[in-house]
Coordinates of C-alpha atoms and ligand atoms in Angstrom, one line a residue:
M1 CA 27.4 36.1 -7.0
S2 CA 29.1 33.2 -5.5
S3 CA 27.9 29.7 -6.9
A4 CA 26.5 28.6 -3.3
K5 CA 24.4 31.7 -3.3
Q6 CA 23.2 31.2 -6.9
N7 CA 22.3 27.6 -6.1
Q8 CA 20.2 28.9 -3.0
F9 CA 18.0 31.0 -5.5
D10 CA 17.8 28.2 -8.1
K11 CA 16.4 25.8 -5.5
P12 CA 14.3 27.8 -2.8
R13 CA 12.3 24.6 -1.9
L14 CA 15.2 22.5 -1.4
N15 CA 16.9 25.1 0.7
E16 CA 13.7 25.7 2.8
L17 CA 13.1 22.1 3.4
F18 CA 16.8 21.2 4.2
D19 CA 17.2 24.3 6.6
D20 CA 14.2 23.5 8.4
L21 CA 15.0 19.8 8.7
N22 CA 18.5 20.5 9.9
A23 CA 17.2 23.0 12.4
T24 CA 14.6 20.4 13.7
L25 CA 17.2 17.9 14.1
K26 CA 19.6 20.4 15.9
D27 CA 16.8 21.2 18.2
F28 CA 16.2 17.5 18.9
I29 CA 20.0 17.0 19.7
R30 CA 19.8 19.9 22.3
K31 CA 16.4 18.9 23.7
H32 CA 17.4 15.3 24.3
Q33 CA 21.2 16.1 25.0
V34 CA 22.1 13.3 22.6
T35 CA 25.2 11.7 23.4
Y36 CA 28.2 10.5 21.0
E37 CA 27.3 7.0 21.6
E38 CA 23.5 7.5 20.6
F39 CA 24.8 9.7 17.6
H40 CA 27.1 6.7 16.4
R41 CA 24.3 4.2 17.2
G42 CA 22.0 6.3 14.9
L43 CA 24.6 6.3 12.1
A44 CA 25.1 2.6 12.3
F45 CA 21.4 2.1 12.1
L46 CA 21.0 4.2 8.9
T47 CA 24.0 2.6 7.5
E48 CA 22.5 -0.9 7.9
V49 CA 19.1 0.2 6.7
G50 CA 20.8 1.4 3.4
E51 CA 23.1 -1.9 3.1
K52 CA 20.1 -4.1 3.6
G53 CA 18.0 -2.2 1.0
E54 CA 15.4 -1.2 3.7
T55 CA 15.2 2.6 3.2
P56 CA 11.7 2.3 1.4
L57 CA 10.5 0.1 4.3
L58 CA 11.8 2.3 7.0
F59 CA 10.3 5.5 5.3
D60 CA 6.9 3.7 4.5
V61 CA 6.5 2.3 7.9
F62 CA 7.1 5.3 10.0
L63 CA 6.3 8.4 7.6
E64 CA 4.2 7.5 4.6
S65 CA 0.9 7.6 6.5
T66 CA 1.5 11.3 7.3
I67 CA 2.7 12.1 3.7
D68 CA -0.7 10.7 2.6
V69 CA -2.7 12.9 5.0
V70 CA -0.7 16.0 4.2
N71 CA -1.1 15.4 0.3
N72 CA -4.7 14.3 0.2
R73 CA -6.4 16.7 2.6
E74 CA -8.7 18.5 0.1
R75 CA -9.5 15.6 -1.9
G76 CA -13.1 14.1 -2.7
G77 CA -14.0 10.5 -3.6
T78 CA -12.6 7.3 -1.9
A79 CA -10.1 8.0 0.7
T80 CA -6.4 7.4 -0.1
A81 CA -4.0 5.2 1.7
V82 CA -0.2 4.6 1.6
E83 CA 1.3 2.7 -1.3
G84 CA 3.9 0.9 0.9
P85 CA 7.1 -0.9 -0.6
F86 CA 5.5 -3.8 -2.3
Y87 CA 4.1 -2.3 -5.5
L88 CA 5.4 -3.6 -8.9
K89 CA 5.0 -1.7 -12.1
D90 CA 4.3 -3.7 -15.2
M91 CA 2.0 -6.2 -13.8
P92 CA 0.0 -8.3 -16.3
E93 CA -3.0 -6.7 -17.8
M94 CA -6.4 -8.5 -17.5
K95 CA -10.0 -7.5 -18.3
S96 CA -12.7 -7.8 -15.9
P97 CA -13.8 -10.5 -14.9
C98 CA -10.7 -12.2 -14.2
V99 CA -8.8 -14.8 -12.1
L100 CA -5.5 -13.3 -10.8
P101 CA -2.2 -15.2 -11.4
H102 CA -1.9 -17.9 -8.7
R103 CA -0.2 -21.0 -7.8
A104 CA -1.8 -24.5 -8.4
D105 CA -1.8 -24.9 -4.5
E106 CA -2.7 -21.3 -3.6
P107 CA -3.5 -21.5 0.1
G108 CA -6.5 -20.0 1.9
N109 CA -10.1 -19.2 0.6
V110 CA -11.1 -17.7 -2.8
L111 CA -12.3 -14.1 -2.5
I112 CA -14.3 -12.4 -5.3
F113 CA -13.5 -8.7 -5.1
S114 CA -16.0 -6.7 -7.2
G115 CA -17.4 -3.2 -7.4
T116 CA -17.6 -0.1 -9.8
V117 CA -15.3 2.7 -10.6
R118 CA -16.9 6.2 -11.0
S119 CA -16.0 9.8 -10.9
T120 CA -17.1 12.3 -8.1
D121 CA -19.8 13.6 -10.6
G122 CA -21.5 10.2 -10.7
N123 CA -20.4 8.7 -14.0
L124 CA -19.4 5.1 -14.3
L125 CA -16.0 4.8 -15.7
A126 CA -15.3 2.0 -18.3
G127 CA -11.8 1.1 -19.2
A128 CA -10.6 2.3 -15.8
I129 CA -7.4 0.5 -14.6
V130 CA -7.5 -1.0 -11.2
D131 CA -3.8 -1.8 -10.4
Y132 CA -4.1 -4.5 -7.8
W133 CA -1.8 -6.3 -5.3
Q134 CA -2.1 -8.1 -2.0
A135 CA -0.3 -10.5 0.3
D136 CA -1.4 -14.1 0.2
A137 CA -3.1 -16.1 2.8
E138 CA 0.1 -16.7 4.7
G139 CA 1.0 -12.9 4.6
N140 CA 3.5 -12.9 1.7
Y141 CA 3.8 -10.6 -1.2
S142 CA 5.0 -12.1 -4.5
H143 CA 8.5 -11.1 -5.8
F144 CA 9.3 -10.0 -2.2
N145 CA 8.7 -13.0 0.0
I146 CA 7.8 -15.4 -2.6
P147 CA 10.5 -15.6 -5.4
K148 CA 9.3 -14.3 -8.8
E149 CA 10.5 -17.7 -10.5
K150 CA 8.3 -19.7 -8.3
A151 CA 5.0 -17.5 -8.9
P152 CA 5.4 -14.6 -11.2
F153 CA 2.9 -11.7 -10.3
N154 CA 1.2 -14.0 -7.8
L155 CA -2.2 -12.3 -6.8
R156 CA -1.2 -9.3 -8.8
A157 CA -2.7 -7.5 -12.0
R158 CA -3.8 -4.6 -13.8
V159 CA -7.5 -5.1 -14.3
K160 CA -9.7 -3.0 -16.8
S161 CA -13.1 -2.3 -15.7
D162 CA -15.8 -3.3 -18.2
D163 CA -18.1 -0.9 -20.2
K164 CA -20.4 -0.4 -17.3
G165 CA -17.5 0.5 -15.2
R166 CA -17.7 -2.6 -13.1
F167 CA -14.7 -4.8 -12.0
E168 CA -14.6 -8.4 -10.7
I169 CA -11.4 -9.9 -9.7
Q170 CA -11.1 -13.6 -8.2
T171 CA -8.3 -13.7 -5.8
W172 CA -7.7 -15.4 -2.4
V173 CA -8.4 -13.8 1.1
P174 CA -5.2 -12.0 2.2
S175 CA -3.9 -12.4 5.8
S176 CA -2.7 -10.0 8.4
Y177 CA 1.1 -10.0 8.2
E178 CA 4.1 -8.6 10.0
I179 CA 6.4 -6.2 8.3
P180 CA 9.8 -7.8 7.7
K181 CA 11.4 -8.6 11.0
G182 CA 14.8 -9.9 9.9
G183 CA 16.4 -6.5 9.2
P184 CA 17.0 -3.2 10.9
T185 CA 13.4 -1.9 10.5
G186 CA 11.9 -4.9 12.4
A187 CA 14.7 -4.7 15.0
L188 CA 13.7 -1.1 15.7
V189 CA 10.1 -1.9 16.1
K190 CA 11.0 -4.8 18.3
A191 CA 13.4 -2.7 20.4
L192 CA 10.5 -0.1 20.8
G193 CA 8.5 -2.9 22.3
R194 CA 5.6 -2.7 19.5
H195 CA 4.3 -5.3 17.5
A196 CA 5.0 -5.5 13.7
W197 CA 1.5 -6.4 12.4
R198 CA -0.6 -4.9 9.6
P199 CA -4.2 -5.9 9.4
A200 CA -5.3 -7.9 6.2
H201 CA -5.8 -5.4 3.3
L202 CA -5.9 -5.2 -0.4
H203 CA -4.0 -2.6 -2.5
A204 CA -5.4 -0.7 -5.5
L205 CA -4.1 2.2 -7.6
V206 CA -7.1 3.2 -9.6
Q207 CA -6.6 5.5 -12.7
H208 CA -8.8 6.8 -15.5
P209 CA -8.0 9.6 -17.9
G210 CA -9.7 12.7 -16.7
C211 CA -9.6 11.8 -13.1
E212 CA -7.1 12.0 -10.4
D213 CA -5.2 8.6 -9.7
L214 CA -6.4 6.9 -6.4
M215 CA -3.9 5.1 -4.3
T216 CA -5.6 3.2 -1.7
Q217 CA -6.1 0.1 0.4
I218 CA -9.2 -1.8 1.7
F219 CA -9.1 -3.2 5.0
I220 CA -11.0 -6.3 6.0
Q221 CA -13.3 -5.9 8.9
G222 CA -12.8 -7.8 12.1
D223 CA -9.1 -8.1 11.7
Q224 CA -7.5 -8.2 15.1
W225 CA -4.9 -5.5 14.1
I226 CA -7.3 -3.1 12.6
D227 CA -6.9 -0.7 15.5
S228 CA -3.3 -0.8 15.8
D229 CA -1.7 -1.1 12.3
V230 CA 2.0 -0.8 12.7
V231 CA 2.0 1.6 9.7
G232 CA -1.0 3.6 11.1
A233 CA -2.7 3.5 7.5
V234 CA -6.3 2.4 8.4
K235 CA -9.1 4.7 7.6
E236 CA -12.6 3.9 8.7
S237 CA -14.2 4.5 5.3
L238 CA -11.8 2.1 3.8
I239 CA -12.9 -0.9 6.1
A240 CA -15.2 -3.5 4.4
G241 CA -16.7 -6.8 5.4
L242 CA -16.3 -10.2 3.7
V243 CA -19.3 -12.2 3.0
K244 CA -19.2 -16.0 3.2
R245 CA -20.8 -17.8 0.2
D246 CA -21.6 -21.5 0.9
D247 CA -24.6 -22.1 -1.5
S248 CA -23.5 -25.1 -3.4
A249 CA -25.1 -24.0 -6.7
E250 CA -23.2 -20.6 -6.4
I251 CA -20.0 -22.6 -5.7
S252 CA -20.4 -25.0 -8.6
K253 CA -21.3 -22.1 -10.9
R254 CA -17.9 -20.5 -10.3
G255 CA -16.1 -23.9 -10.8
L256 CA -15.0 -24.0 -7.2
K257 CA -15.1 -26.8 -4.7
Q258 CA -15.4 -25.1 -1.4
P259 CA -17.3 -22.0 0.0
F260 CA -15.7 -18.7 -1.0
Y261 CA -16.0 -15.1 0.2
T262 CA -17.1 -11.8 -1.6
L263 CA -16.1 -8.2 -1.0
E264 CA -17.9 -5.3 -2.6
F265 CA -16.2 -1.9 -2.9
D266 CA -16.9 1.1 -5.2
F267 CA -14.0 3.3 -6.0
V268 CA -14.8 7.1 -6.6
L269 CA -12.1 9.2 -8.4
P270 CA -12.1 13.0 -8.2
R271 CA -12.4 14.6 -11.5
G272 CA -9.0 16.2 -12.5
M273 CA -7.0 17.5 -15.3
M274 CA -7.1 15.5 -18.7
K275 CA -3.8 13.3 -18.7
A276 CA -2.0 12.5 -21.9
A277 CA -3.0 8.8 -22.9
Ligands
BEZ301 C1 1.9 -2.4 3.0 O1 0.8 -2.1 2.8 O2 2.3 -3.5 2.5 C2 3.0 -1.7 3.7 C3 2.9 -0.3 3.9 C4 3.9 0.5 4.5 C5 4.9 -0.2 5.1 C6 5.1 -1.6 4.9 C7 4.1 -2.3 4.2
FE302 FE1 0.5 -4.2 2.0

């Protein structure tokens, strides 16, 4: 047997996916009678995407929401949402209740994000990990638009739920933001005549042994981009409202000087295979 033939039997999934992708692209070329000029323009675009390190951004903006839907169709519990390109491993570990790492002059309003973690069979999950990240009140992600040295792990942490499965995270209200516009992905969005905005959201990866991981986002009700997210990731059940707290006793009890906001959300994880610790 030739080695090419042998390889085909070793990797049937790769062959199935590649052959269909290749056939789909060839059909596309025939359907649209793609010119040499357009072919070279496409090559130059993809080369620039690679050179500028925007491959994850490009795929996340245009494809990840469909990957999310295809992979989570039969799932119970809280709806999933895309991870996006701004997650960091190894964020600092904190126990609930906690105040996220922040700058002395952190802009915007304080937000208390709280709720419970439970499984689809109704058990509250103590010791669940809520891997949490968000953009700040000016739409910037730490380590991406805010240099790491200036504000390490700003508004990020791995927060452990308490013995009743509750979590409470003090953070700052995020704002809507535009996906990076300085590179080829932003240039493509602009050339298409579309806006580059994502509605304000919080990210969470919630994990507990014995349950399936939950990768999701919570979207802030009333945001002007909620119906036209450039990434197409908003799901109705993931939209939650902020409540303004302006009672002076409540404000001073928390050691704050100004009104703050609260957001309640309960995460529900499908029961799954036991994972190694
Ligand atoms: C985000 O959630 O931050 C994001 C997701 C997909 C593409 C770009 C950004
Ligand atoms: Fe995001």
